[in-house]
Short mmCIF file of C-alpha atoms and ligand atoms in Angstrom, two decimals:
data_model
loop_
_atom_site.label_atom_id
_atom_site.label_comp_id
_atom_site.label_asym_id
_atom_site.label_seq_id
_atom_site.Cartn_x
_atom_site.Cartn_y
_atom_site.Cartn_z
CA MET O 256 97.08 125.39 90.64
CA VAL O 257 99.02 122.30 91.64
CA ASP O 258 98.58 118.69 90.42
CA VAL O 259 99.97 115.79 91.79
CA ILE O 260 101.90 112.75 91.21
CA LEU O 261 103.17 110.08 94.11
CA GLY O 262 104.07 106.82 94.73
CA LEU O 263 101.04 104.34 96.58
CA GLN O 264 102.88 101.43 97.30
CA TRP O 265 105.16 101.55 99.63
CA GLY O 266 107.91 103.80 97.30
CA ASP O 267 108.96 102.90 93.90
CA GLU O 268 106.53 103.03 91.95
CA GLY O 269 107.85 104.60 88.75
CA LYS O 270 107.07 108.08 89.90
CA GLY O 271 110.15 108.94 87.86
CA LYS O 272 109.15 108.26 84.98
CA ILE O 273 105.60 109.60 85.19
CA VAL O 274 106.94 113.43 87.10
CA ASP O 275 108.96 113.40 83.76
CA TYR O 276 106.72 111.90 81.54
CA PHE O 277 104.14 115.34 82.13
CA ALA O 278 106.40 117.75 83.44
CA SER O 279 106.15 119.79 80.01
CA ASP O 280 102.51 120.63 80.97
CA TYR O 281 104.17 122.40 84.13
CA ASP O 282 106.11 125.35 84.13
CA VAL O 283 106.77 124.67 87.96
CA ILE O 284 108.20 120.81 89.48
CA ALA O 285 109.07 120.33 93.62
CA ARG O 286 109.83 118.09 95.93
CA PHE O 287 108.00 118.80 99.11
CA GLN O 288 108.82 115.69 100.75
CA GLY O 289 111.72 113.69 101.44
CA GLY O 290 115.59 113.92 100.80
CA PRO O 291 118.14 110.98 99.22
CA ASN O 292 116.38 108.03 100.23
CA ALA O 293 114.46 108.56 97.45
CA GLY O 294 115.84 107.20 93.87
CA HIS O 295 113.69 108.88 90.40
CA THR O 296 114.90 106.76 87.49
CA LEU O 297 114.74 109.09 84.50
CA TYR O 298 115.73 108.17 80.60
CA VAL O 299 118.21 111.13 79.01
CA GLY O 300 119.35 112.22 76.29
CA PRO O 301 120.06 111.17 73.08
CA GLU O 302 121.24 107.94 73.82
CA ASN O 303 118.87 107.40 77.01
CA LYS O 304 121.43 107.10 79.21
CA LYS O 305 120.11 105.89 82.96
CA LEU O 306 119.99 108.59 85.74
CA VAL O 307 118.61 108.25 89.47
CA LEU O 308 117.69 111.72 90.72
CA HIS O 309 117.82 111.52 94.82
CA GLN O 310 117.56 115.13 95.38
CA ILE O 311 116.57 117.41 92.77
CA PRO O 312 112.41 116.99 91.53
CA SER O 313 112.29 114.96 87.85
CA GLY O 314 111.22 117.84 85.56
CA VAL O 315 115.02 119.05 85.71
CA PHE O 316 115.44 117.71 81.91
CA HIS O 317 112.47 119.65 80.83
CA GLN O 318 112.85 123.40 79.44
CA GLY O 319 111.26 125.35 80.14
CA THR O 320 110.30 124.25 83.65
CA VAL O 321 111.86 125.35 86.57
CA ASN O 322 112.53 123.80 89.44
CA LEU O 323 112.16 123.57 93.23
CA ILE O 324 112.97 122.10 96.50
CA GLY O 325 110.59 122.28 98.75
CA ASN O 326 110.61 123.36 102.36
CA GLY O 327 109.01 119.78 103.64
CA VAL O 328 112.45 118.00 101.90
CA VAL O 329 115.21 117.30 104.18
CA LEU O 330 118.24 118.21 102.57
CA ASP O 331 121.85 116.28 101.51
CA PRO O 332 124.35 119.19 100.41
CA VAL O 333 127.01 116.33 98.87
CA THR O 334 123.86 114.10 97.39
CA LEU O 335 123.13 117.37 95.69
CA LYS O 336 126.04 118.31 94.12
CA ARG O 337 126.74 114.41 93.06
CA GLU O 338 123.31 115.58 91.36
CA ALA O 339 124.61 118.55 89.74
CA ASP O 340 127.83 117.42 87.74
CA ALA O 341 125.42 114.46 86.38
CA VAL O 342 122.72 116.25 85.32
CA ALA O 343 125.96 119.31 84.06
CA ALA O 344 127.19 115.99 81.86
CA PHE O 345 123.87 116.52 80.26
CA GLY O 346 123.71 120.50 79.42
CA VAL O 347 121.25 121.67 82.88
CA ASP O 348 122.62 123.78 85.38
CA LEU O 349 121.27 123.97 87.98
CA LYS O 350 122.15 128.06 88.39
CA LYS O 351 119.00 128.54 86.32
CA ASN O 352 116.60 125.70 87.05
CA LEU O 353 116.78 125.21 90.41
CA PHE O 354 115.10 126.56 93.40
CA ILE O 355 115.83 126.08 96.85
CA SER O 356 113.40 127.00 99.83
CA GLU O 357 115.79 128.54 102.93
CA ARG O 358 113.57 126.80 104.65
CA THR O 359 114.13 122.94 104.07
CA ASN O 360 115.95 121.31 106.48
CA LEU O 361 120.00 120.42 105.99
CA ILE O 362 120.76 116.66 106.36
CA VAL O 363 124.09 116.79 108.38
CA PRO O 364 126.60 114.28 108.03
CA THR O 365 125.91 112.87 112.04
CA HIS O 366 122.43 112.00 110.80
CA ARG O 367 123.68 109.78 108.51
CA ALA O 368 125.68 109.01 111.54
CA LEU O 369 122.75 108.41 113.70
CA ASP O 370 120.63 106.62 111.27
CA LYS O 371 123.73 103.89 110.63
CA ALA O 372 124.06 103.88 114.72
CA ALA O 373 119.35 103.76 115.09
CA GLU O 374 119.57 100.84 113.08
CA LEU O 375 122.46 98.92 113.60
CA ALA O 376 121.31 99.10 117.30
CA LYS O 377 116.86 97.66 116.87
CA GLY O 378 118.67 94.90 115.44
CA ASN O 379 116.68 92.74 114.40
CA GLU O 380 113.77 94.63 114.55
CA LYS O 381 115.76 97.13 111.75
CA ILE O 382 113.63 98.96 109.68
CA GLY O 383 115.78 98.98 106.36
CA SER O 384 116.56 102.44 106.04
CA THR O 385 118.60 103.72 103.20
CA LEU O 386 121.38 105.27 105.57
CA LYS O 387 120.60 108.77 104.12
CA GLY O 388 120.13 110.49 107.62
CA ILE O 389 115.88 111.36 107.29
CA GLY O 390 114.68 109.97 110.08
CA PRO O 391 117.56 111.65 112.20
CA ALA O 392 117.17 114.93 110.17
CA TYR O 393 113.26 115.22 110.66
CA MET O 394 113.61 114.80 114.26
CA ASP O 395 116.08 118.13 114.60
CA LYS O 396 113.92 119.28 112.40
CA THR O 397 110.64 118.67 115.00
CA GLY O 398 112.62 118.32 117.80
CA ARG O 399 113.16 121.81 116.77
CA ASN O 400 117.11 121.90 116.75
CA ALA O 401 117.57 121.59 112.77
CA LEU O 402 119.79 123.60 110.69
CA ARG O 403 118.25 125.40 107.35
CA VAL O 404 119.13 126.10 104.04
CA GLY O 405 118.37 130.07 104.85
CA ASP O 406 121.19 129.24 107.93
CA LEU O 407 124.59 128.60 105.92
CA LEU O 408 123.23 132.65 104.34
CA GLN O 409 124.44 133.87 108.36
CA LYS O 410 127.41 134.34 110.01
CA ASN O 411 127.27 131.62 112.26
CA PHE O 412 126.65 128.87 110.68
CA THR O 413 130.36 126.70 111.87
CA THR O 414 129.03 127.76 115.17
CA SER O 415 125.21 126.50 114.87
CA TYR O 416 126.98 123.55 112.84
CA ILE O 417 129.43 122.83 116.15
CA LYS O 418 126.71 123.04 118.79
CA LEU O 419 124.34 120.80 116.64
CA ARG O 420 127.40 118.44 116.12
CA LEU O 421 128.41 117.84 119.42
CA LYS O 422 124.43 116.97 120.49
CA HIS O 423 125.09 114.26 117.96
CA GLN O 424 128.17 113.68 119.34
CA LYS O 425 126.52 113.07 122.64
CA LEU O 426 123.52 110.55 121.55
CA LEU O 427 126.49 108.93 119.09
CA ASP O 428 128.78 107.95 122.40
CA ASN O 429 125.47 106.56 124.10
CA TYR O 430 124.72 104.18 120.86
CA ASN O 431 128.77 103.19 120.98
CA PHE O 432 129.55 104.41 118.46
CA ASN O 433 133.34 105.64 116.68
CA GLU O 434 134.14 105.85 113.44
CA ASP O 435 135.45 108.54 112.07
CA ILE O 436 133.37 110.64 109.91
CA SER O 437 135.81 113.14 108.86
CA ALA O 438 135.90 113.02 105.29
CA TRP O 439 132.26 112.78 105.17
CA GLU O 440 132.39 116.62 106.48
CA GLU O 441 134.89 117.56 104.17
CA GLU O 442 132.67 117.01 101.90
CA PHE O 443 129.65 118.05 103.65
CA PHE O 444 131.81 121.96 103.92
CA GLU O 445 132.49 121.38 100.25
CA ALA O 446 129.54 120.91 99.24
CA ILE O 447 127.77 123.69 101.04
CA GLU O 448 130.02 126.43 99.54
CA PHE O 449 128.52 125.11 96.26
CA LEU O 450 125.11 124.98 97.86
CA LYS O 451 125.03 128.45 98.44
CA THR O 452 126.43 129.55 95.03
CA LEU O 453 122.73 127.99 94.34
CA ASN O 454 119.27 129.92 93.90
CA ILE O 455 118.16 129.56 97.38
CA VAL O 456 114.01 131.31 97.90
CA ASN O 457 111.52 132.47 99.90
CA GLY O 458 109.74 128.41 99.01
CA GLU O 459 106.13 129.45 100.12
CA TYR O 460 106.42 133.29 98.10
CA PHE O 461 108.22 131.68 95.09
CA ILE O 462 105.92 129.16 95.13
CA ASN O 463 102.57 130.88 95.18
CA ASP O 464 102.69 134.58 93.76
CA ARG O 465 103.67 132.34 90.35
CA ILE O 466 100.30 130.36 91.23
CA ASN O 467 98.32 133.70 91.50
CA LYS O 468 100.36 134.47 87.81
CA GLY O 469 97.51 131.35 86.22
CA GLN O 470 101.09 129.17 86.37
CA LYS O 471 100.89 125.31 86.66
CA VAL O 472 103.03 123.77 89.10
CA LEU O 473 103.24 119.63 89.49
CA ALA O 474 104.47 118.63 93.37
CA GLU O 475 106.43 115.76 92.95
CA GLY O 476 105.69 112.75 95.98
CA ALA O 477 108.57 110.38 97.00
CA GLN O 478 107.90 107.00 98.54
CA GLY O 479 104.88 105.97 98.59
CA SER O 480 101.53 106.19 100.99
CA MET O 481 102.03 102.95 102.45
CA LEU O 482 105.59 104.68 103.94
CA ASP O 483 104.15 107.83 105.09
CA ILE O 484 105.32 107.78 108.71
CA ASP O 485 100.68 108.76 109.86
CA PHE O 486 99.40 105.25 107.60
CA GLY O 487 101.94 104.09 106.51
CA THR O 488 103.14 100.51 108.18
CA PHE O 489 104.99 102.30 111.11
CA PRO O 490 107.92 101.49 112.77
CA PHE O 491 108.16 99.92 108.75
CA VAL O 492 107.61 103.57 107.27
CA THR O 493 109.83 106.80 106.72
CA SER O 494 109.80 110.05 108.70
CA SER O 495 107.54 112.66 106.28
CA ASN O 496 103.88 112.98 105.12
CA THR O 497 104.15 111.14 101.70
CA ILE O 498 100.02 111.38 101.11
CA SER O 499 98.47 114.36 98.80
CA ALA O 500 98.35 116.35 101.99
CA GLY O 501 102.27 116.48 102.44
CA VAL O 502 101.74 118.69 99.01
CA CYS O 503 100.37 121.72 101.46
CA ASN O 504 102.66 121.51 104.06
CA GLY O 505 106.21 120.74 102.29
CA LEU O 506 105.67 123.57 99.39
CA GLY O 507 103.25 126.51 101.34
CA VAL O 508 100.83 126.30 99.79
CA ALA O 509 96.96 125.38 100.38
CA PRO O 510 94.77 122.79 99.61
CA GLN O 511 92.30 124.37 97.71
CA LYS O 512 94.78 124.72 95.32
CA ILE O 513 95.53 121.34 94.48
CA ARG O 514 93.73 119.86 91.79
CA GLU O 515 94.31 116.73 90.06
CA VAL O 516 96.27 113.70 92.47
CA ILE O 517 97.78 111.75 89.82
CA GLY O 518 98.56 108.14 91.88
CA VAL O 519 101.48 105.61 90.86
CA SER O 520 101.21 102.16 91.23
CA LYS O 521 102.44 98.76 89.47
CA ALA O 522 100.58 96.16 88.45
CA TYR O 523 102.18 94.43 91.64
CA CYS O 524 104.11 95.62 93.67
CA THR O 525 106.71 95.37 96.03
CA ARG O 526 109.22 96.35 99.18
CA VAL O 527 112.57 97.60 99.75
CA GLY O 528 113.12 97.08 103.72
CA ALA O 529 111.51 95.24 106.19
CA GLY O 530 108.33 95.55 107.70
CA PRO O 531 104.46 93.89 106.59
CA PHE O 532 103.45 93.30 102.90
CA PRO O 533 101.06 91.15 103.42
CA THR O 534 100.76 90.01 99.47
CA GLU O 535 104.59 89.13 100.11
CA LEU O 536 105.40 85.95 97.29
CA GLU O 537 108.53 84.00 98.71
CA ASP O 538 108.38 81.60 96.02
CA GLU O 539 109.55 80.78 92.50
CA VAL O 540 106.75 83.18 91.43
CA GLY O 541 107.86 86.42 93.36
CA GLU O 542 111.76 85.28 92.46
CA LYS O 543 110.12 85.71 88.95
CA LEU O 544 108.59 89.49 89.39
CA ARG O 545 112.20 90.25 90.79
CA LYS O 546 113.81 88.66 87.72
CA ILE O 547 111.33 90.65 85.08
CA GLY O 548 110.76 93.70 86.96
CA ASN O 549 114.48 94.58 87.81
CA GLU O 550 113.48 95.23 91.76
CA PHE O 551 116.74 96.30 92.76
CA GLY O 552 116.26 99.61 94.68
CA ALA O 553 117.66 102.95 92.93
CA THR O 554 119.00 104.49 96.16
CA THR O 555 119.86 100.89 97.64
CA GLY O 556 120.69 98.75 94.85
CA ARG O 557 118.99 96.11 98.19
CA PRO O 558 117.05 93.12 96.26
CA ARG O 559 112.85 95.00 96.54
CA ARG O 560 110.29 92.07 98.35
CA CYS O 561 107.51 91.37 95.68
CA GLY O 562 104.21 90.34 95.39
CA TRP O 563 100.08 90.93 93.51
CA MET O 564 98.49 94.27 93.66
CA ASP O 565 96.65 94.49 97.29
CA LEU O 566 93.40 96.21 96.44
CA VAL O 567 92.59 96.85 100.29
CA ALA O 568 95.93 99.00 100.51
CA LEU O 569 95.24 100.72 97.55
CA GLN O 570 92.18 101.11 98.17
CA TYR O 571 93.14 102.78 101.48
CA ALA O 572 96.15 105.48 99.70
CA CYS O 573 93.69 106.42 96.98
CA MET O 574 91.55 107.27 100.28
CA LEU O 575 93.82 108.94 101.85
CA ASN O 576 95.00 111.02 99.37
CA GLY O 577 92.35 111.87 97.39
CA VAL O 578 93.04 109.46 93.75
CA THR O 579 91.77 111.81 90.68
CA GLN O 580 93.82 109.08 88.21
CA LEU O 581 95.94 106.23 88.83
CA VAL O 582 98.63 105.06 86.50
CA ILE O 583 99.83 101.69 86.69
CA THR O 584 103.36 100.76 85.30
CA LYS O 585 105.18 98.12 84.97
CA ALA O 586 102.30 96.10 83.40
CA ASP O 587 104.80 95.15 80.99
CA VAL O 588 106.29 93.26 83.57
CA LEU O 589 103.40 90.83 84.25
CA ASP O 590 104.08 90.04 80.05
CA ALA O 591 104.69 86.59 81.18
CA PHE O 592 102.68 85.10 83.60
CA GLU O 593 100.35 82.57 82.90
CA GLU O 594 98.67 83.16 86.22
CA LEU O 595 98.28 86.37 88.07
CA SER O 596 96.50 86.87 91.42
CA ILE O 597 94.66 90.36 93.16
CA CYS O 598 94.30 90.55 96.48
CA THR O 599 90.86 91.74 97.35
CA SER O 600 90.02 91.71 100.87
CA TYR O 601 92.54 90.59 103.86
CA LYS O 602 91.59 87.99 106.57
CA VAL O 603 92.64 89.00 110.57
CA ASN O 604 91.68 86.72 113.16
CA GLY O 605 89.11 85.07 110.79
CA LYS O 606 87.16 87.39 110.32
CA GLU O 607 86.78 89.32 105.95
CA THR O 608 87.87 93.04 106.09
CA SER O 609 88.39 95.43 103.42
CA GLU O 610 89.97 97.94 105.93
CA ILE O 611 93.49 98.44 106.69
CA PRO O 612 94.72 97.21 110.13
CA PHE O 613 96.54 99.32 113.42
CA GLN O 614 98.43 96.45 113.20
CA MET O 615 99.61 95.66 109.69
CA ASN O 616 101.07 92.08 111.03
CA ASN O 617 101.99 89.45 107.87
CA SER O 618 101.17 86.49 109.94
CA LEU O 619 97.98 87.85 111.05
CA ILE O 620 96.65 88.95 107.54
CA GLU O 621 95.55 86.76 105.17
CA PRO O 622 95.39 88.02 101.82
CA GLN O 623 91.77 87.25 99.42
CA TYR O 624 92.69 86.82 95.71
CA LYS O 625 90.65 87.01 93.00
CA SER O 626 92.91 84.89 90.78
CA PHE O 627 92.88 86.43 86.42
CA ALA O 628 93.54 84.70 83.31
CA GLY O 629 97.79 86.25 82.03
CA TRP O 630 97.77 87.67 78.62
CA GLN O 631 100.85 85.84 77.95
CA LEU O 632 101.88 88.35 75.25
CA GLU O 633 104.41 91.44 74.45
CA THR O 634 102.66 94.64 75.04
CA SER O 635 105.72 96.26 75.78
CA GLN O 636 104.81 98.17 72.13
CA ILE O 637 101.55 98.36 72.51
CA ARG O 638 100.57 102.53 72.34
CA GLU O 639 97.43 102.61 72.57
CA GLU O 640 94.24 101.54 74.08
CA LYS O 641 92.62 99.33 71.19
CA ASN O 642 96.03 97.14 70.91
CA LEU O 643 95.72 96.14 74.93
CA PRO O 644 94.58 92.33 75.24
CA ASP O 645 91.69 91.30 76.28
CA ALA O 646 92.96 89.35 79.08
CA MET O 647 95.08 93.55 80.03
CA LYS O 648 91.72 94.95 79.38
CA SER O 649 90.04 92.18 82.25
CA TYR O 650 92.15 93.45 84.43
CA ILE O 651 92.63 96.76 85.25
CA ASP O 652 88.20 97.03 84.41
CA PHE O 653 88.50 94.81 87.70
CA ILE O 654 90.73 97.72 89.35
CA ASN O 655 88.81 100.01 88.38
CA LYS O 656 85.49 99.00 89.53
CA ASN O 657 86.73 97.63 92.70
CA LEU O 658 88.88 101.57 93.50
CA THR O 659 87.16 104.95 93.63
CA ALA O 660 89.92 105.88 91.06
CA LYS O 661 90.07 105.38 87.37
CA VAL O 662 92.93 104.27 86.61
CA ARG O 663 94.08 106.56 82.98
CA TYR O 664 97.51 105.14 81.86
CA ILE O 665 98.98 102.01 81.84
CA SER O 666 102.96 102.29 82.20
CA ASN O 667 104.09 99.73 79.79
CA GLY O 668 108.04 100.09 79.46
CA PRO O 669 111.30 101.97 81.15
CA GLY O 670 110.75 104.55 78.78
CA ARG O 671 109.47 107.95 78.46
CA ASP O 672 107.36 106.71 75.46
CA GLN O 673 106.47 103.68 76.33
CA ILE O 674 102.67 104.82 78.12
CA VAL O 675 99.04 103.93 76.67
CA LYS O 676 96.18 106.99 78.41
CA ILE O 677 92.73 104.59 79.05
CA GLN O 678 89.90 106.32 78.06
P1 LIG B 941 110.44 105.81 92.27
O1 LIG B 941 110.86 105.87 93.34
O2 LIG B 941 108.87 105.86 91.98
O3 LIG B 941 110.92 106.65 90.76
O4 LIG B 941 110.63 104.32 90.35
P2 LIG B 941 112.14 104.02 90.51
O5 LIG B 941 113.04 104.36 89.58
O6 LIG B 941 112.77 103.69 92.01
O7 LIG B 941 112.15 102.10 90.49
C1 LIG B 941 111.31 102.18 88.75
C2 LIG B 941 111.63 101.80 88.17
O8 LIG B 941 111.18 100.28 86.79
C3 LIG B 941 112.83 101.69 87.55
O9 LIG B 941 113.98 101.12 86.76
C4 LIG B 941 112.32 102.38 86.70
O10 LIG B 941 113.29 102.75 84.61
C5 LIG B 941 111.34 100.84 85.60
N1 LIG B 941 110.15 101.35 85.43
C6 LIG B 941 108.99 102.48 85.60
N2 LIG B 941 108.35 102.11 84.05
C7 LIG B 941 108.22 101.79 84.07
C8 LIG B 941 106.84 99.89 83.04
O11 LIG B 941 106.38 100.72 82.67
N3 LIG B 941 107.98 98.83 83.02
C9 LIG B 941 109.04 98.87 83.18
N4 LIG B 941 109.64 97.83 83.00
N5 LIG B 941 109.75 98.93 83.78
C10 LIG B 941 109.60 100.77 84.45
P1 LIG B 942 111.50 106.28 96.59
O1 LIG B 942 110.54 107.54 96.42
C1 LIG B 942 111.28 102.84 98.61
C2 LIG B 942 112.31 102.39 102.69
C3 LIG B 942 113.70 101.87 103.20
C4 LIG B 942 112.65 101.38 104.87
C5 LIG B 942 112.28 102.47 105.19
C6 LIG B 942 112.30 104.28 106.04
O2 LIG B 942 112.04 106.26 95.38
O3 LIG B 942 110.57 105.98 96.09
P2 LIG B 942 114.26 105.99 105.05
O4 LIG B 942 115.41 105.47 104.50
O5 LIG B 942 113.41 106.92 105.22
O6 LIG B 942 114.86 105.69 106.88
O7 LIG B 942 113.82 104.56 105.37
O8 LIG B 942 111.71 103.09 103.62
N1 LIG B 942 112.30 103.70 101.66
C7 LIG B 942 111.66 104.20 99.95
N2 LIG B 942 111.47 102.23 99.53
N3 LIG B 942 112.09 103.81 97.62
C8 LIG B 942 111.83 104.85 98.31
O9 LIG B 942 111.12 105.90 97.52
C9 LIG B 942 111.99 104.88 99.46
N4 LIG B 942 112.08 105.78 100.48
C10 LIG B 942 112.03 104.76 101.41
O10 LIG B 942 113.94 101.05 102.74
O11 LIG B 942 112.54 101.02 104.88
MG1 LIG B 943 112.93 104.83 93.59
#
């Protein structure tokens, strides 16, 4: 049996915290897509130290849980090694609790160079990529050129690497990209020696054997549904299927094995990078959300764009993912607001719609809002539903009435225990 936790917006919904909260109920935590573009924040150890995970699943701090990097992930060995050092400081030994599918595709230094060159060439139309090499790595996967983790164990790995590098060099020459990447390559070769010492497994048998034995698997999504390569705000998206369907091809599990789909959404919206964002607030209200919510990217440090909750986009995500339970995060960030708004529909070319249009262009979409009174009370200490302010209950009721999934948890602070279960 597989449950899934994934983001329903444009990423950074607080998936890391929620995975960490649920992890102890599971035997395996598995990443199924994305790569080091992800930044999942956890608070760990007796001193609650902040740690951002990019490449490894957010279950590594739970004893008795094993973690899998699935075939759908693109893996940068350099980031992985850095992360291994970071978690080792908390006594976590990845040699014991991390498994990596041999079918996982590798991010090589020239992928990062190509990402940078391609973004530069796009000029004003740039996507705002994290520049971690994600797009070029997935292009090599679908283009059938990629190197995979299993290839590291073959004798001819260096020859295959040089062949791929030469292909990339031609593309880089076309972009007139001439930065020296020899230091990146040095790091890469050091890191793959480390990677070879980890548990490289046949991921699809690894996971299905465990499922057949009755173990519980939690699939951890990266990014969010509105960044999905097929259903997101293309071309301002990432290069993988971030929705629940991605679990099947990103881990090798059949659809009927998936049980709960736990969708995570903030109580408002954010987006980092370029692209459509209908409810964006480019005023002092947006600035206030950014400041109180500390909305700065966990991977790149960039300020996140902020806006009101968007039920059109959220219902779209519920539909695509088959969400069975909703978790609303960062509800505490709204504590200080006198008035709140929720977008209930869009007006596109003067016509009201509750559907996401093909071209999700900000200038074409006029969001329609319903306003709510804020609760103006500090909520981050509340642990029980009955103690939540009435105004917050009304806000959540409205969300429940307008979506096909119900809110089951409200997260009211970054800490593991800052969560309220809703009956
Ligand atoms: P992820 O990529 O979905 O895992 O999310 P990020 O880690 O990139 O960003 C979420 C940020 O919000 C992190 O700094 C979290 O520590 C923080 N966070 C998560 N849940 C809450 C919450 O309920 N309230 C507040 N105030 N912060 C939260
Ligand atoms: P987590 O897992 C937020 C965004 C980038 C950019 C676009 C494409 O932490 O939620 P890419 O590097 O994939 O080519 O970038 O997607 N993006 C994210 N935004 N959270 C993420 O991950 C993201 N991963 C990619 O900012 O707009
Ligand atoms: Mg993040």
